[in-house]
Coordinates of C-alpha atoms and ligand atoms in Angstrom, one line a residue:
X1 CA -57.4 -9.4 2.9
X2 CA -56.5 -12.9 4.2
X3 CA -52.6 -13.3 4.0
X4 CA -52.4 -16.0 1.3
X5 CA -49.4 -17.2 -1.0
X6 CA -49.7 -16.3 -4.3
X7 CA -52.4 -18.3 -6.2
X8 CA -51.0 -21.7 -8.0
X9 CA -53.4 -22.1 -10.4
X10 CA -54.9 -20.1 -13.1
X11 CA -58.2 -20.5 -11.7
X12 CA -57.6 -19.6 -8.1
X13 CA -59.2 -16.0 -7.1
X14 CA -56.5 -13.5 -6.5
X15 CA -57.9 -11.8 -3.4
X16 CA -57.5 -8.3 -4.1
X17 CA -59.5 -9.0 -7.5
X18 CA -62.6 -10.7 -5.4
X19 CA -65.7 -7.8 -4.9
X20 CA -68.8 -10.7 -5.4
X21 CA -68.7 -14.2 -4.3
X22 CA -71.0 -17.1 -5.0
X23 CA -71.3 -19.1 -2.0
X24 CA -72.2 -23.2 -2.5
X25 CA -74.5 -23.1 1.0
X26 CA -75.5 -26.1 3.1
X27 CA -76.1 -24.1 6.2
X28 CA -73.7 -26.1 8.5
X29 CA -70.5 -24.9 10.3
X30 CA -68.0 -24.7 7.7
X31 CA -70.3 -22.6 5.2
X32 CA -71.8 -20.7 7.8
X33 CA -68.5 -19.3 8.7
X34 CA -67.2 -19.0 5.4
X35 CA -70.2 -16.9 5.0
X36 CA -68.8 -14.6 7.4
X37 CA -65.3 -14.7 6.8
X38 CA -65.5 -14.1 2.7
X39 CA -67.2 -10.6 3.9
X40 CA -64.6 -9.8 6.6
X41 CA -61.3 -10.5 5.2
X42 CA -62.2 -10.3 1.6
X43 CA -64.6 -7.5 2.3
X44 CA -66.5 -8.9 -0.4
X45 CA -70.3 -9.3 -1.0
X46 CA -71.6 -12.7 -0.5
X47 CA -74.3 -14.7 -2.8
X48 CA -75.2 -17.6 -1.3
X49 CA -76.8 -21.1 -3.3
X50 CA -78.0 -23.7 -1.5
X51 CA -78.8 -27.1 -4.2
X52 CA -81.2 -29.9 -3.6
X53 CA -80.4 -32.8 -4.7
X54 CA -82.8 -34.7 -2.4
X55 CA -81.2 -35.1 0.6
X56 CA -83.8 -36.2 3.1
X57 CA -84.3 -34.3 6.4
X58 CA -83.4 -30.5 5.1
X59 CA -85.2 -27.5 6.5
X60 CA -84.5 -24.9 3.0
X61 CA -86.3 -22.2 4.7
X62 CA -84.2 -22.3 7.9
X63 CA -81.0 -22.2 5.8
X64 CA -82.6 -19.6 3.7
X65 CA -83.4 -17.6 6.7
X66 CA -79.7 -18.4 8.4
X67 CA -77.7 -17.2 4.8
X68 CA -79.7 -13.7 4.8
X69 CA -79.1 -13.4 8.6
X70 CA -75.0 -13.5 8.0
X71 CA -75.1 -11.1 5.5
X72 CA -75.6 -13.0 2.3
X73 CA -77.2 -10.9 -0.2
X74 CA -79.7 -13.5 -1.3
X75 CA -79.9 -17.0 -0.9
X76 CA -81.2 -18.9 -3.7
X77 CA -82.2 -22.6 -2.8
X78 CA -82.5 -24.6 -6.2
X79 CA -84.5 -28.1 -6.2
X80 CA -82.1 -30.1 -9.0
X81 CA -84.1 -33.3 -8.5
X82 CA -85.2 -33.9 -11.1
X83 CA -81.8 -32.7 -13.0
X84 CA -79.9 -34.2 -11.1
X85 CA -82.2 -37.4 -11.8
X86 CA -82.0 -37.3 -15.6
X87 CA -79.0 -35.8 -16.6
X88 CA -76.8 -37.5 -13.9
X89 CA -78.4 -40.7 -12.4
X90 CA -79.4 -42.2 -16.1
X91 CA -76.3 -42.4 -17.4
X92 CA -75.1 -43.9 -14.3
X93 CA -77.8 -46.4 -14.2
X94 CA -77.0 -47.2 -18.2
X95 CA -73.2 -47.6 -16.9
X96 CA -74.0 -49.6 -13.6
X97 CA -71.6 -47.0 -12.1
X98 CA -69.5 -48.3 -9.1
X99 CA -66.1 -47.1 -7.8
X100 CA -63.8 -49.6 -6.0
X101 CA -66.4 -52.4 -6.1
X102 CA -69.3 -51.1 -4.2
X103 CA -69.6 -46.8 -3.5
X104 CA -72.6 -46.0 -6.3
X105 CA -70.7 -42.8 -6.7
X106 CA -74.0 -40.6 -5.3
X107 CA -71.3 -37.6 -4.3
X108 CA -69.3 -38.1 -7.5
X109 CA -72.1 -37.5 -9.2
X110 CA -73.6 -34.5 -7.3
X111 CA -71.0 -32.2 -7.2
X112 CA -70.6 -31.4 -11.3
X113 CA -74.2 -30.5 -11.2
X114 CA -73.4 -28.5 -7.8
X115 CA -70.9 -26.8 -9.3
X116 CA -72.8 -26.2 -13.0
X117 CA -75.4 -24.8 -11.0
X118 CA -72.9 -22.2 -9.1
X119 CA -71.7 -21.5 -12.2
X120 CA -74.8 -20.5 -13.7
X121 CA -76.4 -18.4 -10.9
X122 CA -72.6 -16.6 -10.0
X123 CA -73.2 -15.2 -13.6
X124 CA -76.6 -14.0 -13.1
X125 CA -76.0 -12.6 -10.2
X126 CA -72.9 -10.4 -11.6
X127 CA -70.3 -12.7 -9.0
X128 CA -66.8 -12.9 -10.1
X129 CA -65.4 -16.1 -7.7
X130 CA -67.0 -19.1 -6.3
X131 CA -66.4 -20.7 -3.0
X132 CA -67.0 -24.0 -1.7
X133 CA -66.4 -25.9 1.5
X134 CA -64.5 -29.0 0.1
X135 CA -60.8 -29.4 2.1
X136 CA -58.2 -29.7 0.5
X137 CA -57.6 -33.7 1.0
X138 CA -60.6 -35.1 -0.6
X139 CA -62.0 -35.7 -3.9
X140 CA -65.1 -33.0 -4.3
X141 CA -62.7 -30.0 -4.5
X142 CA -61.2 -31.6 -7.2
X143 CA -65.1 -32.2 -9.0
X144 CA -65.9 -28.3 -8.1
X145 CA -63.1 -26.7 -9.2
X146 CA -62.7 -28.5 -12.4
X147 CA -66.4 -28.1 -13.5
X148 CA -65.9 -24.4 -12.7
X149 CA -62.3 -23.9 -14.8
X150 CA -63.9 -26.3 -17.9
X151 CA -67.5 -24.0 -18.0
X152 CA -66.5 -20.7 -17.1
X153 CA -62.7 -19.9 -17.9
X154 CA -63.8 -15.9 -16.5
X155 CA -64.8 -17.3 -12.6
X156 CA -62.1 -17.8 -10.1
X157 CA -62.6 -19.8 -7.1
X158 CA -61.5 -19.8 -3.1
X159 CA -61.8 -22.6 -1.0
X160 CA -61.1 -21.0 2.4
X161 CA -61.3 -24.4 4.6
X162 CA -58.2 -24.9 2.7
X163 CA -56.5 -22.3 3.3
X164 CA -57.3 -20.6 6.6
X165 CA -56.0 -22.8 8.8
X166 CA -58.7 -22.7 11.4
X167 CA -59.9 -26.2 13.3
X168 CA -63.0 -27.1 14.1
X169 CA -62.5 -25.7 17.8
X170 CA -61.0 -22.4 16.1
X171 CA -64.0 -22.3 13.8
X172 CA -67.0 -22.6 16.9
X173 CA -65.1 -19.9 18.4
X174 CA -64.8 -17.5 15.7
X175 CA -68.8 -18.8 15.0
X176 CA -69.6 -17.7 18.7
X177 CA -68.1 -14.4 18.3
X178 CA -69.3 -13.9 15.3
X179 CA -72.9 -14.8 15.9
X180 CA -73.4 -17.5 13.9
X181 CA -75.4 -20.5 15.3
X182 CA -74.0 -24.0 16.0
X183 CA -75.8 -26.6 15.6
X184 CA -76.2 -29.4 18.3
X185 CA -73.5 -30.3 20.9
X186 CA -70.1 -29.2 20.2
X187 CA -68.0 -31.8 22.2
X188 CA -68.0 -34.5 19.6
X189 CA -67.7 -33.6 16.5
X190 CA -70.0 -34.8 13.9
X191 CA -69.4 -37.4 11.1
X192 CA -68.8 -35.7 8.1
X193 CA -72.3 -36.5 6.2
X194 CA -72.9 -36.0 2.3
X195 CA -76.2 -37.1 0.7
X196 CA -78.7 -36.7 -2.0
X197 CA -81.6 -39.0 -3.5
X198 CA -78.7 -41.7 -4.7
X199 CA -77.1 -42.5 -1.5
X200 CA -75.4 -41.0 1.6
X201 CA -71.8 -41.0 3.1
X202 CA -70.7 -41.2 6.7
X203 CA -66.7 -40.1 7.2
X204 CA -64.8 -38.9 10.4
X205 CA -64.6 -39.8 14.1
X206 CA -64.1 -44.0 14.7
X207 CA -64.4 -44.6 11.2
X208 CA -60.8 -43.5 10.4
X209 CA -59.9 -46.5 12.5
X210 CA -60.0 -49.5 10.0
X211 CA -60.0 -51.9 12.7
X212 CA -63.5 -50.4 14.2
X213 CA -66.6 -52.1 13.3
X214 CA -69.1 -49.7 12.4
X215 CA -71.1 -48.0 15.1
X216 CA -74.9 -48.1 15.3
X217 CA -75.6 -44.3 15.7
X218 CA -74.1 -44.2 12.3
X219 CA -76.9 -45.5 10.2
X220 CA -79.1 -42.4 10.2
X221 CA -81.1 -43.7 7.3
X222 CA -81.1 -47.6 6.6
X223 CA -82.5 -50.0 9.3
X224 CA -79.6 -52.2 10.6
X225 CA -80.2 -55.6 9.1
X226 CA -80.6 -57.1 12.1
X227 CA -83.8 -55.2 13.3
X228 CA -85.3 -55.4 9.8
X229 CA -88.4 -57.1 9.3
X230 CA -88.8 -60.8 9.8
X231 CA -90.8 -61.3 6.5
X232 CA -89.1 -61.2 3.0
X233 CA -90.3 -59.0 0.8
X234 CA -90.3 -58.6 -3.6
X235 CA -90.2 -55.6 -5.1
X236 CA -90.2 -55.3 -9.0
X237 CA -88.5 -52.6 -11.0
X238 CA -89.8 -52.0 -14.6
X239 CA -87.1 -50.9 -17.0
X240 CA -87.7 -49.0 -20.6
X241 CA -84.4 -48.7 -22.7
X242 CA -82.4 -48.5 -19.9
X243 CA -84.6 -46.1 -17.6
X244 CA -86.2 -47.2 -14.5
X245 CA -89.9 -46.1 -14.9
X246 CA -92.0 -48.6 -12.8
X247 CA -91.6 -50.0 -8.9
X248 CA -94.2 -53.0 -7.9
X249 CA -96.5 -52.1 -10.9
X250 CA -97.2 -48.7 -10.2
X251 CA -95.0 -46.2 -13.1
X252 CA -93.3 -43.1 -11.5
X253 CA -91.2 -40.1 -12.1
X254 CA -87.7 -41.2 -12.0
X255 CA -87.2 -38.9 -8.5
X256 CA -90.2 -40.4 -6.8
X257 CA -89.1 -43.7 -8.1
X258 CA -85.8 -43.6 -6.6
X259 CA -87.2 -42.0 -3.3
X260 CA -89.8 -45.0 -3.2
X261 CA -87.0 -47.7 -3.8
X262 CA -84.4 -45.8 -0.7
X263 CA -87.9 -46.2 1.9
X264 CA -88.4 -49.8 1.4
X265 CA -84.4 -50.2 1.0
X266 CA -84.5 -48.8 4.0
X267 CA -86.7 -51.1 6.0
X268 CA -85.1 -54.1 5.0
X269 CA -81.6 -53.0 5.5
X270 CA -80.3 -52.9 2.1
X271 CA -77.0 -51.0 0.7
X272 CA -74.8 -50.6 3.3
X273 CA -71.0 -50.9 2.4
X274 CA -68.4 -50.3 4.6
X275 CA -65.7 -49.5 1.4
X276 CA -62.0 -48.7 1.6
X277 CA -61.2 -45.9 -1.0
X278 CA -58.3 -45.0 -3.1
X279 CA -58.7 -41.0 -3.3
X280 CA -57.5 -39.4 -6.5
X281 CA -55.7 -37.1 -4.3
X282 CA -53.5 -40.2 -3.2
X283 CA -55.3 -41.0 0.0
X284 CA -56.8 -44.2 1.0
X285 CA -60.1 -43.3 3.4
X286 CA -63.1 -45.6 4.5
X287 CA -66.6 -44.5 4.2
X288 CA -69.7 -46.0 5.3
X289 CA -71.9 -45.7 2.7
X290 CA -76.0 -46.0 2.6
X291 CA -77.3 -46.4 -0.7
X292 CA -80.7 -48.4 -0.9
X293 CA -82.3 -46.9 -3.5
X294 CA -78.8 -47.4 -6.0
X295 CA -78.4 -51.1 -4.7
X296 CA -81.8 -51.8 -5.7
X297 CA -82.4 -50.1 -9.0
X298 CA -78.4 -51.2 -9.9
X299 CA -78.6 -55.0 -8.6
X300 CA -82.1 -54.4 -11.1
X301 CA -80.3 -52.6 -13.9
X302 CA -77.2 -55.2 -14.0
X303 CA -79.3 -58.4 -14.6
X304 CA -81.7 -57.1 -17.3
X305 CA -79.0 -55.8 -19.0
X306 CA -77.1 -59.3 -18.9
X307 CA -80.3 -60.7 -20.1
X308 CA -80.7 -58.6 -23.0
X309 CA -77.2 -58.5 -24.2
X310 CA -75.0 -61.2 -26.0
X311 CA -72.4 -63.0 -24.4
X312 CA -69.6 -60.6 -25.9
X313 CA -71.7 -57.4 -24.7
X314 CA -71.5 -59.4 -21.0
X315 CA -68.1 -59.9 -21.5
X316 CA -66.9 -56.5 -23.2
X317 CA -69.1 -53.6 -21.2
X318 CA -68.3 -53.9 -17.2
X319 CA -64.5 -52.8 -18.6
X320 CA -66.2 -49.8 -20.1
X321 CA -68.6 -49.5 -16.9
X322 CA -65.2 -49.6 -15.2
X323 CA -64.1 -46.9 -16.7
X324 CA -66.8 -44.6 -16.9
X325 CA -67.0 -44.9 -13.0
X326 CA -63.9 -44.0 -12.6
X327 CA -64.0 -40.8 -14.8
X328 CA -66.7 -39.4 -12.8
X329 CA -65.0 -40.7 -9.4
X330 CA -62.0 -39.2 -10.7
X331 CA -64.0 -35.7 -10.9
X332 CA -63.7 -35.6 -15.0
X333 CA -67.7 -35.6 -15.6
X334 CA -66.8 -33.3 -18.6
X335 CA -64.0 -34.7 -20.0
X336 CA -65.3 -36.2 -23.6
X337 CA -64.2 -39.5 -23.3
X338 CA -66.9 -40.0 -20.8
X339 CA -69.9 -39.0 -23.4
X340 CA -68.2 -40.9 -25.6
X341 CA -68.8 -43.9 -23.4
X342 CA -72.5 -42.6 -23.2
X343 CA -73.0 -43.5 -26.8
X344 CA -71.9 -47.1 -26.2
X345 CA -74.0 -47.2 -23.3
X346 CA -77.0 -45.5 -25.0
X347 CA -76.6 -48.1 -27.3
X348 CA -76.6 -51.0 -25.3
X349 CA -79.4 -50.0 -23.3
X350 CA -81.7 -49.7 -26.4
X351 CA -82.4 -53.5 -25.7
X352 CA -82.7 -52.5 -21.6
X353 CA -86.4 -53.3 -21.0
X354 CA -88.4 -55.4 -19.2
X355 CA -89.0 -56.4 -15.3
X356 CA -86.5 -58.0 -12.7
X357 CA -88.1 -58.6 -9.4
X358 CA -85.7 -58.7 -6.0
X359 CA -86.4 -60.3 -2.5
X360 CA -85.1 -58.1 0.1
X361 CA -84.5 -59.9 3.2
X362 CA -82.1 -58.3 6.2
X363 CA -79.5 -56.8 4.5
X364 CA -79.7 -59.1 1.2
X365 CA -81.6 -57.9 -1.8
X366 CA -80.7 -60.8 -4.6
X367 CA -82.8 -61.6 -8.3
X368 CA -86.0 -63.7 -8.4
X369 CA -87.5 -62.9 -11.7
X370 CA -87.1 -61.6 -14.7
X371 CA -88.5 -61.0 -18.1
X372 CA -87.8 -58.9 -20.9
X373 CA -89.2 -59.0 -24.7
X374 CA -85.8 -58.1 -25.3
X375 CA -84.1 -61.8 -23.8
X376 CA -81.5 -63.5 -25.9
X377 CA -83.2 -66.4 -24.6
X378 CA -85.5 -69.3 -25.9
X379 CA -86.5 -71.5 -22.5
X380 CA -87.1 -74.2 -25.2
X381 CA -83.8 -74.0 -26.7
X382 CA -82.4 -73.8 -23.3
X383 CA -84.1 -76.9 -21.8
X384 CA -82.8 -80.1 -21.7
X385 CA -85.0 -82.0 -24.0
X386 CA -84.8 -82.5 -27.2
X387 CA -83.1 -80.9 -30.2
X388 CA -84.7 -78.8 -32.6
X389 CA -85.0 -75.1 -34.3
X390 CA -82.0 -73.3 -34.4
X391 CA -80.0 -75.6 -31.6
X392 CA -79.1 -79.3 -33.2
X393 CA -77.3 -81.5 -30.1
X394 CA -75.6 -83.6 -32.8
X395 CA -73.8 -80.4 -34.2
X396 CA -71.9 -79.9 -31.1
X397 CA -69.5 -82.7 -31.1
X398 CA -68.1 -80.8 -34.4
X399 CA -68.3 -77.4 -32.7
X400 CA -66.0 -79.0 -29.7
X401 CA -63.3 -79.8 -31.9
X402 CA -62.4 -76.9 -33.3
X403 CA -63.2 -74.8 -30.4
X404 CA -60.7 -77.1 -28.5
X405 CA -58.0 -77.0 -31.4
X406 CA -55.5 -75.1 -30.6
X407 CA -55.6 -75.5 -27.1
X408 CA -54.8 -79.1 -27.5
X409 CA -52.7 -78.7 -29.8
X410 CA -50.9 -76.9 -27.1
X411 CA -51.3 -78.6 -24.3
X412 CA -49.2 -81.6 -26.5
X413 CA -46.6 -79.4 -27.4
X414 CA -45.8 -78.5 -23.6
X415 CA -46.5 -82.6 -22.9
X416 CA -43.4 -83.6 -25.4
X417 CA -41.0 -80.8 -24.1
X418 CA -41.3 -82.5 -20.7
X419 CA -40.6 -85.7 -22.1
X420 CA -37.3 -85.2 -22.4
X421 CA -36.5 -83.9 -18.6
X422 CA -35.7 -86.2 -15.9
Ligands
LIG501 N1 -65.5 -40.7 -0.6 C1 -66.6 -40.3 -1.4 C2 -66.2 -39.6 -2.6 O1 -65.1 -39.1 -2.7 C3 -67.6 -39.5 -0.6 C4 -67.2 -38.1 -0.2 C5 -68.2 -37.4 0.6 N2 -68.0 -36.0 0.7 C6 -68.1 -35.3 1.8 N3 -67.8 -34.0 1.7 N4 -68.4 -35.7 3.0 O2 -67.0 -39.5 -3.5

């Protein structure tokens, strides 16, 4: 039994009560020992999950094959694409979700569907706890373990990186004798790398020195602007209510869509942010962050939307967007406020259809075109020649005045108190 202090929340596993253990699997150090360790000092059986969520470059098999040679009693691999593509990316495209002016939230948005996912197969397969991998200073143990106390008030969780105090040297050791096989060199240690189809995150190493300019050998997926191709090129994203459904013409599932738009993201460079964070645990961390396919289908997403909508929509919804973003950022996917912000955004998006085409060009992806049956737009009315229809030039003398009442009235009031000063 691991020597633990008592449990501080209600949702925490209380060690001698844990027999069956769902393990959230990615095949990498941390889990791989975990894998181990739940079976030694919990003496414990071990389920293992391992969730798709399209992160490019994964072997399943091999992590299949790696889970069942540790012990684990099966290892299910689940492909949530598509999932994680309509129940999680659409709303966030509808909401144009950002956090802190720039992160796409890809991780934010994986790991309620990780954790619904764990929750559903730990109950299938007769498992009383749930482990993860998260430490205990970021935000995805705080997304984990509140999807699991919200949808299953009967599973307890352990999160042994938090609690048994082994480093990463500690952890190859106990690995070696153990077994269990470590990946690549084990001088340096690796940055610590989350992805899926929406975007990926670089932390660790020199990037926890703010005054470090990125590294090269970080960008594992987008081309560094600077070796990106020479020639510009367009690509057009077709909208319907909201929904990306199109790229350059051709309609697509929403996952091969977004895969389509990260590849020619990635040649020309496009979505890297280099982003200062304000944790919800109270820390402030940098990330790296590339996220092609979200700055296209977002930068996309944001001007239709500003097309089809009224100047009051423009003005009122990025404080809702706001908020949404930081719900889900904040690990409160469930919380009700955020589907009530859904309906608003449902609502909006109604009007959300049409075309905007981007040039991408080293680094840069910015508008070209757009159209949209949807426009609050009349390129007569807008024009500069003459009056007619619904727009009359000689009414807006009369609109001017009253628009500019009060504020002149003001401005004289404030004019004839300083009169009187010397
Ligand atoms: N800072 C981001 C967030 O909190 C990314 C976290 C990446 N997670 C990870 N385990 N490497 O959403």
């Amino acid at each position: 039994m691991p020597e633990q202090a008592p449990p501080t929340a209600s949702y925490e596993a209380d060690p001698a009560q844990v027999r069956r253990v769902l393990l959230l699997y990615s095949g990498g150090l941390d889990t791989s020992v975990m894998l181990k360790w739940i079976q030694d000092s919990y003496e414990a059986e071990v389920v293992c999950l391992t969730v798709n969520l399209g992160q490019p470059g994964e072997d399943y098999s091999a992590i299949e094959d790696k889970a069942k040679r540790l012990g684990a009693l099966e290892c299910r691999v689940v492909d949530a694409r598509e999932r994680f593509a309509g129940e999680f990316l659409v709303p966030a495209i509808k909401a144009n979700a950002e956090y802190g002016d720039g992160y796409p939230l890809f991780t934010a948005l994986g790991r309620p569907l990780i954790a619904a996912l764990a929750v559903e197969h730990a109950r299938e397969t007769g498992c009383d706890t749930i482990a993860h991998g998260c430490t205990g200073k970021g935000n995805d143990q705080v997304r984990i373990e509140a999807t699991v106390a919200t949808l299953a008030p009967e599973l307890k969780t352990i999160a042994p990186v938090r609690s048994w105090q082994m480093g990463r040297e500690e952890e190859i050791a106990y690995a070696r004798e153990h077994g269990i096989p470590v990946k690549g060199g084990t001088e340096v240690a690796p940055y610590s790398i989350d992805d899926n189809l929406w975007g990926r995150s670089s932390e660790g190493r020199w990037i926890e020195d703010l005054d470090h300019a990125p590294e090269d050998d970080v960008f594992q997926l987008v081309t560094r602007p600077e070796e990106a191709p020479d020639e510009a090129e367009i690509v057009t994203v077709e909208f319907e209510q909201g929904v990306p459904v199109g790229l350059n013409g051709e309609r697509l599932s929403l996952v091969a869509l977004l895969e389509r738009a990260a590849e020619i993201g990635c040649r020309h460079g496009i979505g890297v942010v280099d982003h200062i964070e304000d944790r919800i645990v109270g820390l402030k961390v940098r990330d790296i962050y590339e996220a092609p396919a979200a700055a296209i289908v977002l930068t996309a997403h944001r001007e239709l939307e500003r097309l089809v909508c009224t100047i009051h929509q423009n003005q009122f919804k990025p404080d809702l967007d706001r908020q949404w973003g930081y719900l889900v950022y904040a690990g409160l996917w469930w919380e009700p406020l955020r589907s009530d912000l859904d309906a608003y955004m449902d609502a909006v998006n109604a009007q959300v259809t049409g075309t905007i085409g981007l040039k991408l060009y080293k680094g840069s992806v910015g508008v070209v075109t757009r159209s949209s049956p949807n426009a609050v737009y009349d390129a007569d009315l807008a024009s500069f020649a003459e009056s007619g229809g619904l727009f009359s030039q000689a009414a807006s003398p009369g609109f001017i005045e009253l628009w500019s009442l009060q504020s002149r009235m003001a401005h004289r009031i404030r004019q004839r108190g300083g009169e009187g000063e010397t």
